[in-house]
Coordinates of C-alpha atoms in Angstrom, one line a residue:
X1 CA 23.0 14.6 -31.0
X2 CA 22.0 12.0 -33.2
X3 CA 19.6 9.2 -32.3
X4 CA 20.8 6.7 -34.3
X5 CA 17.4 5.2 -34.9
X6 CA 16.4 3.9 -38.5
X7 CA 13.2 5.8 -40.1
X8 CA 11.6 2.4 -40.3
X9 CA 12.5 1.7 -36.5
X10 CA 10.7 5.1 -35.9
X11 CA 7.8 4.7 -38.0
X12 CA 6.8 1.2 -36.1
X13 CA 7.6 3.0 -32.4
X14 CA 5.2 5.6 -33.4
X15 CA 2.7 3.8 -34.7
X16 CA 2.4 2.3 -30.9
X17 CA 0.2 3.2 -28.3
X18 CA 2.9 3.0 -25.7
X19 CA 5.2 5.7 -24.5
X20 CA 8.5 5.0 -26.0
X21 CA 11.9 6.5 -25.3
X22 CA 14.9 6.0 -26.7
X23 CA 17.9 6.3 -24.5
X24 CA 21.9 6.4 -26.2
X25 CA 24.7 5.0 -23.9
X26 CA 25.4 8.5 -22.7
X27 CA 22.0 7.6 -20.3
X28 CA 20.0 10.4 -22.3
X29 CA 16.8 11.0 -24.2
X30 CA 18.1 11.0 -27.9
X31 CA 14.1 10.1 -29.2
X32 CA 10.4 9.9 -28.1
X33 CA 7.9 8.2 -30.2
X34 CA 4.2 10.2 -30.8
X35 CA 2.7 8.3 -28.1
X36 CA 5.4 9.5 -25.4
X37 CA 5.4 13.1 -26.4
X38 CA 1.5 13.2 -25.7
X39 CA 2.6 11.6 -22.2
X40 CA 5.3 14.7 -21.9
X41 CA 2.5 17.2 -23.0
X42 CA 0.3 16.7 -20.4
X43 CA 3.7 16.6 -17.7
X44 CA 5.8 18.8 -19.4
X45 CA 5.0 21.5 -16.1
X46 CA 6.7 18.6 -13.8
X47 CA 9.4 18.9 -16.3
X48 CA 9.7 22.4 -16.4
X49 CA 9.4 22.3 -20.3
X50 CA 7.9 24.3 -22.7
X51 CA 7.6 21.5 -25.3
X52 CA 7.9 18.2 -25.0
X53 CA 11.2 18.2 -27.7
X54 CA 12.8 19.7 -25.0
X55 CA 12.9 16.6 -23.2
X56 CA 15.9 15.4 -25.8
X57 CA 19.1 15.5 -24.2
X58 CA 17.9 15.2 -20.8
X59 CA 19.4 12.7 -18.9
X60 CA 17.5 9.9 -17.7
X61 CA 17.6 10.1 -13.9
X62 CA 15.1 13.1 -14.6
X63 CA 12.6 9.6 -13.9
X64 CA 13.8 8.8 -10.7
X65 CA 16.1 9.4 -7.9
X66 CA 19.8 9.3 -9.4
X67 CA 20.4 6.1 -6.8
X68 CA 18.3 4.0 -8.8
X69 CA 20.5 4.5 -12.2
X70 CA 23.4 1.7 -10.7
X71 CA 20.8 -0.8 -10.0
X72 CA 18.8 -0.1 -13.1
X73 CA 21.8 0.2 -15.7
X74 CA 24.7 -1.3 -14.3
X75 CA 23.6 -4.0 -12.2
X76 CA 20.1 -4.8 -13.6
X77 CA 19.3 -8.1 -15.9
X78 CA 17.2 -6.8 -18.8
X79 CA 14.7 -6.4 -19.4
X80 CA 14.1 -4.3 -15.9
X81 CA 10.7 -3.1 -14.8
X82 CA 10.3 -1.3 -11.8
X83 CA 7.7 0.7 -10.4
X84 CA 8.0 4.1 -8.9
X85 CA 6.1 7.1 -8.0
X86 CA 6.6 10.2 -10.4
X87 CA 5.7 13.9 -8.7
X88 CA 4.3 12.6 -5.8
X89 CA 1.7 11.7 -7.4
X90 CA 2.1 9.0 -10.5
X91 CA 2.4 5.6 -10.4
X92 CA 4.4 4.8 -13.5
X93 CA 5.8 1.5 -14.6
X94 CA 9.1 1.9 -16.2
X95 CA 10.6 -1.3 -18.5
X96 CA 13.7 -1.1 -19.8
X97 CA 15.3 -3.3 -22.8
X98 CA 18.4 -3.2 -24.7
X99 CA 18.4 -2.1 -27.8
X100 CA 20.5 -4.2 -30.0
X101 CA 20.9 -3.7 -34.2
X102 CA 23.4 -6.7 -35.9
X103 CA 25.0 -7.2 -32.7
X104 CA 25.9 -3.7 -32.1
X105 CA 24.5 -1.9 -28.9
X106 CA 22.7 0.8 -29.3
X107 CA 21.3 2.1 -26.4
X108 CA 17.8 1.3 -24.4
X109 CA 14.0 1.4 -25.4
X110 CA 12.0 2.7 -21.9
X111 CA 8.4 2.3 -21.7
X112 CA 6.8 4.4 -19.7
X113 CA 3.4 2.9 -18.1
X114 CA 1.2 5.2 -16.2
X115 CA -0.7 2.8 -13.8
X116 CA -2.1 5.6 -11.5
X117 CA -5.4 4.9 -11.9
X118 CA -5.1 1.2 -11.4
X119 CA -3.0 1.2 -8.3
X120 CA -5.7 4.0 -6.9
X121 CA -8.2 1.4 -7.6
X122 CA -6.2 -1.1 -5.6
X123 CA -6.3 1.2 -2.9
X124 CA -9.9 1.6 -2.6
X125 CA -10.3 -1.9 -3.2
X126 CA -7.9 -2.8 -0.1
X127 CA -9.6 0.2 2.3
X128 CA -13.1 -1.6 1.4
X129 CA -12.0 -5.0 2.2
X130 CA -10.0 -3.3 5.6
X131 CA -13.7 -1.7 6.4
X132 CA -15.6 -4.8 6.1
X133 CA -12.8 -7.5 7.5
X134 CA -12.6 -5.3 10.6
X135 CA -16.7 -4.4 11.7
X136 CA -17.2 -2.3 14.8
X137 CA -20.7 -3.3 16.0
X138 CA -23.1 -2.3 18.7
X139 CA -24.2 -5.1 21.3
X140 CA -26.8 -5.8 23.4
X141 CA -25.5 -3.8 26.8
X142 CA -25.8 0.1 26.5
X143 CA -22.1 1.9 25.4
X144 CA -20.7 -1.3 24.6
X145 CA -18.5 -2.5 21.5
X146 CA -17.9 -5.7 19.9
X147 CA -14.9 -6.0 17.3
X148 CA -14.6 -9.3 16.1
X149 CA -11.0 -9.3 14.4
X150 CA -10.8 -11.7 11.3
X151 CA -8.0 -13.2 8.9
X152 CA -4.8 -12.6 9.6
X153 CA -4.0 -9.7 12.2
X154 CA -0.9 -7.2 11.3
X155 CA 0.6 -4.2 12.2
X156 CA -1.2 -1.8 9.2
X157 CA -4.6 -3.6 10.0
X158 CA -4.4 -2.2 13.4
X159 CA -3.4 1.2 12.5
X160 CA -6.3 1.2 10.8
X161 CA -8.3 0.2 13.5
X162 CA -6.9 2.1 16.1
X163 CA -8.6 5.3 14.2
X164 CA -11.8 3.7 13.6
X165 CA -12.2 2.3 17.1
X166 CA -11.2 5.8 18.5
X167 CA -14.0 7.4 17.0
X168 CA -16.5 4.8 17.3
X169 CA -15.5 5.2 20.7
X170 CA -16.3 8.8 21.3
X171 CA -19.2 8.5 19.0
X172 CA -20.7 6.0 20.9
X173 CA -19.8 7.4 24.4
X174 CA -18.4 3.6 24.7
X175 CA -18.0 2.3 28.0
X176 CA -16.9 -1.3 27.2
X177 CA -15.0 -2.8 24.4
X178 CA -14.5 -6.2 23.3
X179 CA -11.8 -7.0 21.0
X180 CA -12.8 -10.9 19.9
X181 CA -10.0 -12.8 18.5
X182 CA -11.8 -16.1 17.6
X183 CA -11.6 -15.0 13.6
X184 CA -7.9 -14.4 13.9
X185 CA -5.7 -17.1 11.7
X186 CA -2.4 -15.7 12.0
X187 CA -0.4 -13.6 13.9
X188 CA 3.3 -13.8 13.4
X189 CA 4.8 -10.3 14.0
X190 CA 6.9 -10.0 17.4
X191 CA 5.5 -6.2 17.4
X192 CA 1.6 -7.4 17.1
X193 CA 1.4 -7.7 21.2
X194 CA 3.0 -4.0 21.7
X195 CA 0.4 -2.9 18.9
X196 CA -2.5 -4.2 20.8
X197 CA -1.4 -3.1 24.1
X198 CA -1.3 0.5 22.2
X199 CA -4.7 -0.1 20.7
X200 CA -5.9 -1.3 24.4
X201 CA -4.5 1.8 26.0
X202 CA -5.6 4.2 23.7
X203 CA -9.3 2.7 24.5
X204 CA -8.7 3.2 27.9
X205 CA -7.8 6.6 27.7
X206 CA -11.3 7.5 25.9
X207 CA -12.8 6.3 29.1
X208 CA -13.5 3.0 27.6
X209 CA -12.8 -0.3 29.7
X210 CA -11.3 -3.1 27.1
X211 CA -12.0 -7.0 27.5
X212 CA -10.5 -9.6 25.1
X213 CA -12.1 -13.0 24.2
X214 CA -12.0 -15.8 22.0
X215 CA -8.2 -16.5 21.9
X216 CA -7.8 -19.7 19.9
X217 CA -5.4 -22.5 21.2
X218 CA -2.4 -22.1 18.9
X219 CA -2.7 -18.1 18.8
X220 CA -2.4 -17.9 23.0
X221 CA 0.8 -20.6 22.1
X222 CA 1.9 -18.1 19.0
X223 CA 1.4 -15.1 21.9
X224 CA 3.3 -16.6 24.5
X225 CA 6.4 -17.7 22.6
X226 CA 6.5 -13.9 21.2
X227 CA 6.2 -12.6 24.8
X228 CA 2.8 -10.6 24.7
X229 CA 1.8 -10.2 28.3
X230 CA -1.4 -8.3 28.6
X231 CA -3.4 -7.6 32.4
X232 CA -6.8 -6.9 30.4
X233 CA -10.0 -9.4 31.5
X234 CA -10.2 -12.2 29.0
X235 CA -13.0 -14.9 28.5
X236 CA -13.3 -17.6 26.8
X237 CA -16.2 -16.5 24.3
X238 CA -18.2 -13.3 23.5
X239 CA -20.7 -14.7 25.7
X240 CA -18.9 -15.0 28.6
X241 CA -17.6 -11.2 28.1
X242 CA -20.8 -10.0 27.4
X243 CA -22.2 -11.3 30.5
X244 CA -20.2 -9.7 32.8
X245 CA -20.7 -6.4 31.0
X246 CA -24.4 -6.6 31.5
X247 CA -23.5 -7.7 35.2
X248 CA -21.5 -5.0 35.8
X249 CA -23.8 -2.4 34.6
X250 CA -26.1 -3.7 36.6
X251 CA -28.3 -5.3 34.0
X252 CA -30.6 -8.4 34.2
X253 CA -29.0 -11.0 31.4
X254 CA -31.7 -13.2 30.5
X255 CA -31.1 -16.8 28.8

């Protein structure tokens, strides 16, 4: 197999600190520049390779499932960059570009981008924001909850929640919970009043009684026209829910 590439072409590809790799017509690895072999070192297990020269030849689907190679090759506008995960456990950013030399076509440049570490970070950054947009706190009345939903309410958020709440819930020996709804500024999804039926009946089911509040104007509108139908107590404001918690477990509520 020959790679067709100049020595000059070579020399500049290696003298990157990208992961280059050169891909003929036939949809193989015909060339890897230094930095891409070091990549291939360190994944040549995944590979199943003793070195990472033995990666010439192979075809390129060895990146990603083989139903990606119409959309990437024959149907894609270069330059394409997608995003996939490698092993189960990368995050790589793949472009790929046309390699072109006096008009003649000479196969593809891939760049391979490991973004692991910055899509982990994105993670972490999205479960802290998750954990702080979505407080459980204790209240004033014994084995009672307040969560005081903010932003804009969707299906993953209360997944989330579900989980936390459950074991707040158990933690707490919780008696009462109040979801308030007064932060909310958006709920579109049709499946958002089956969620938080779910989440309410989950509650209940620890023991817990569940009592909404704070339902702004448009969202009781949005929750009508999407048919959410819910038989749980509802006030007005927190105050009003947390009132009749203390009077039903019999406490004095004092001004």
């Amino acid at each position: 197999m020959t790679d067709q590439l100049d020595e000059s072409v070579k020399d500049t590809l290696n003298c990157l600190e990208e992961n280059i790799f050169f891909i003929d017509l036939d949809l193989r690895i015909a060339w890897v520049n230094n930095s891409g072999k070091r990549l291939l070192e360190t994944l040549k297990g995944h590979f199943r390779l003793h070195s990472a020269e033995e990666i010439i030849g192979t075809p390129i689907s060895t990146f990603y499932k083989a139903s990606y190679q119409k959309d990437m090759f024959l149907n894609g506008e270069f330059p394409i960059d997608v995003q996939l995960v490698l092993f189960r456990t990368y995050v790589t950013r793949l472009i790929l570009k046309e390699l072109i030399v006096k008009r003649q076509k000479l196969g593809y440049l891939l760049t391979w981008k490991d973004v692991t570490e910055r899509e982990q970070e994105k993670e972490r950054t999205k479960a802290m924001f998750d954990e702080l947009s979505t407080p459980i706190l204790q209240t004033i009345a014994e084995h009672t909850l307040l969560v005081p939903l903010i932003g804009e309410l969707t299906l993953e958020r209360l997944e989330t929640l579900t989980t936390k709440l459950l074991n707040e819930c158990l933690n707490n020996q919780a008696e009462y919970v109040i979801l308030d709804f007064s932060g909310v500024t958006t709920l579109k999804d049709a499946e958002l009043g089956q969620e938080i039926q779910k989440l309410t009946d989950s509650i209940e089911l620890m023991g817990a009684k569940v009592l909404y509040c704070g339902f702004p104007k448009d969202m009781v509108k949005n929750m009508v026209s999407l048919g959410v139908h819910t038989n749980q107590p509802t006030f007005v404001s927190f105050r009003n829910a947390i009132r009749y918690v203390v009077a039903e477990l019999g406490y004095r509520f004092e001004k």
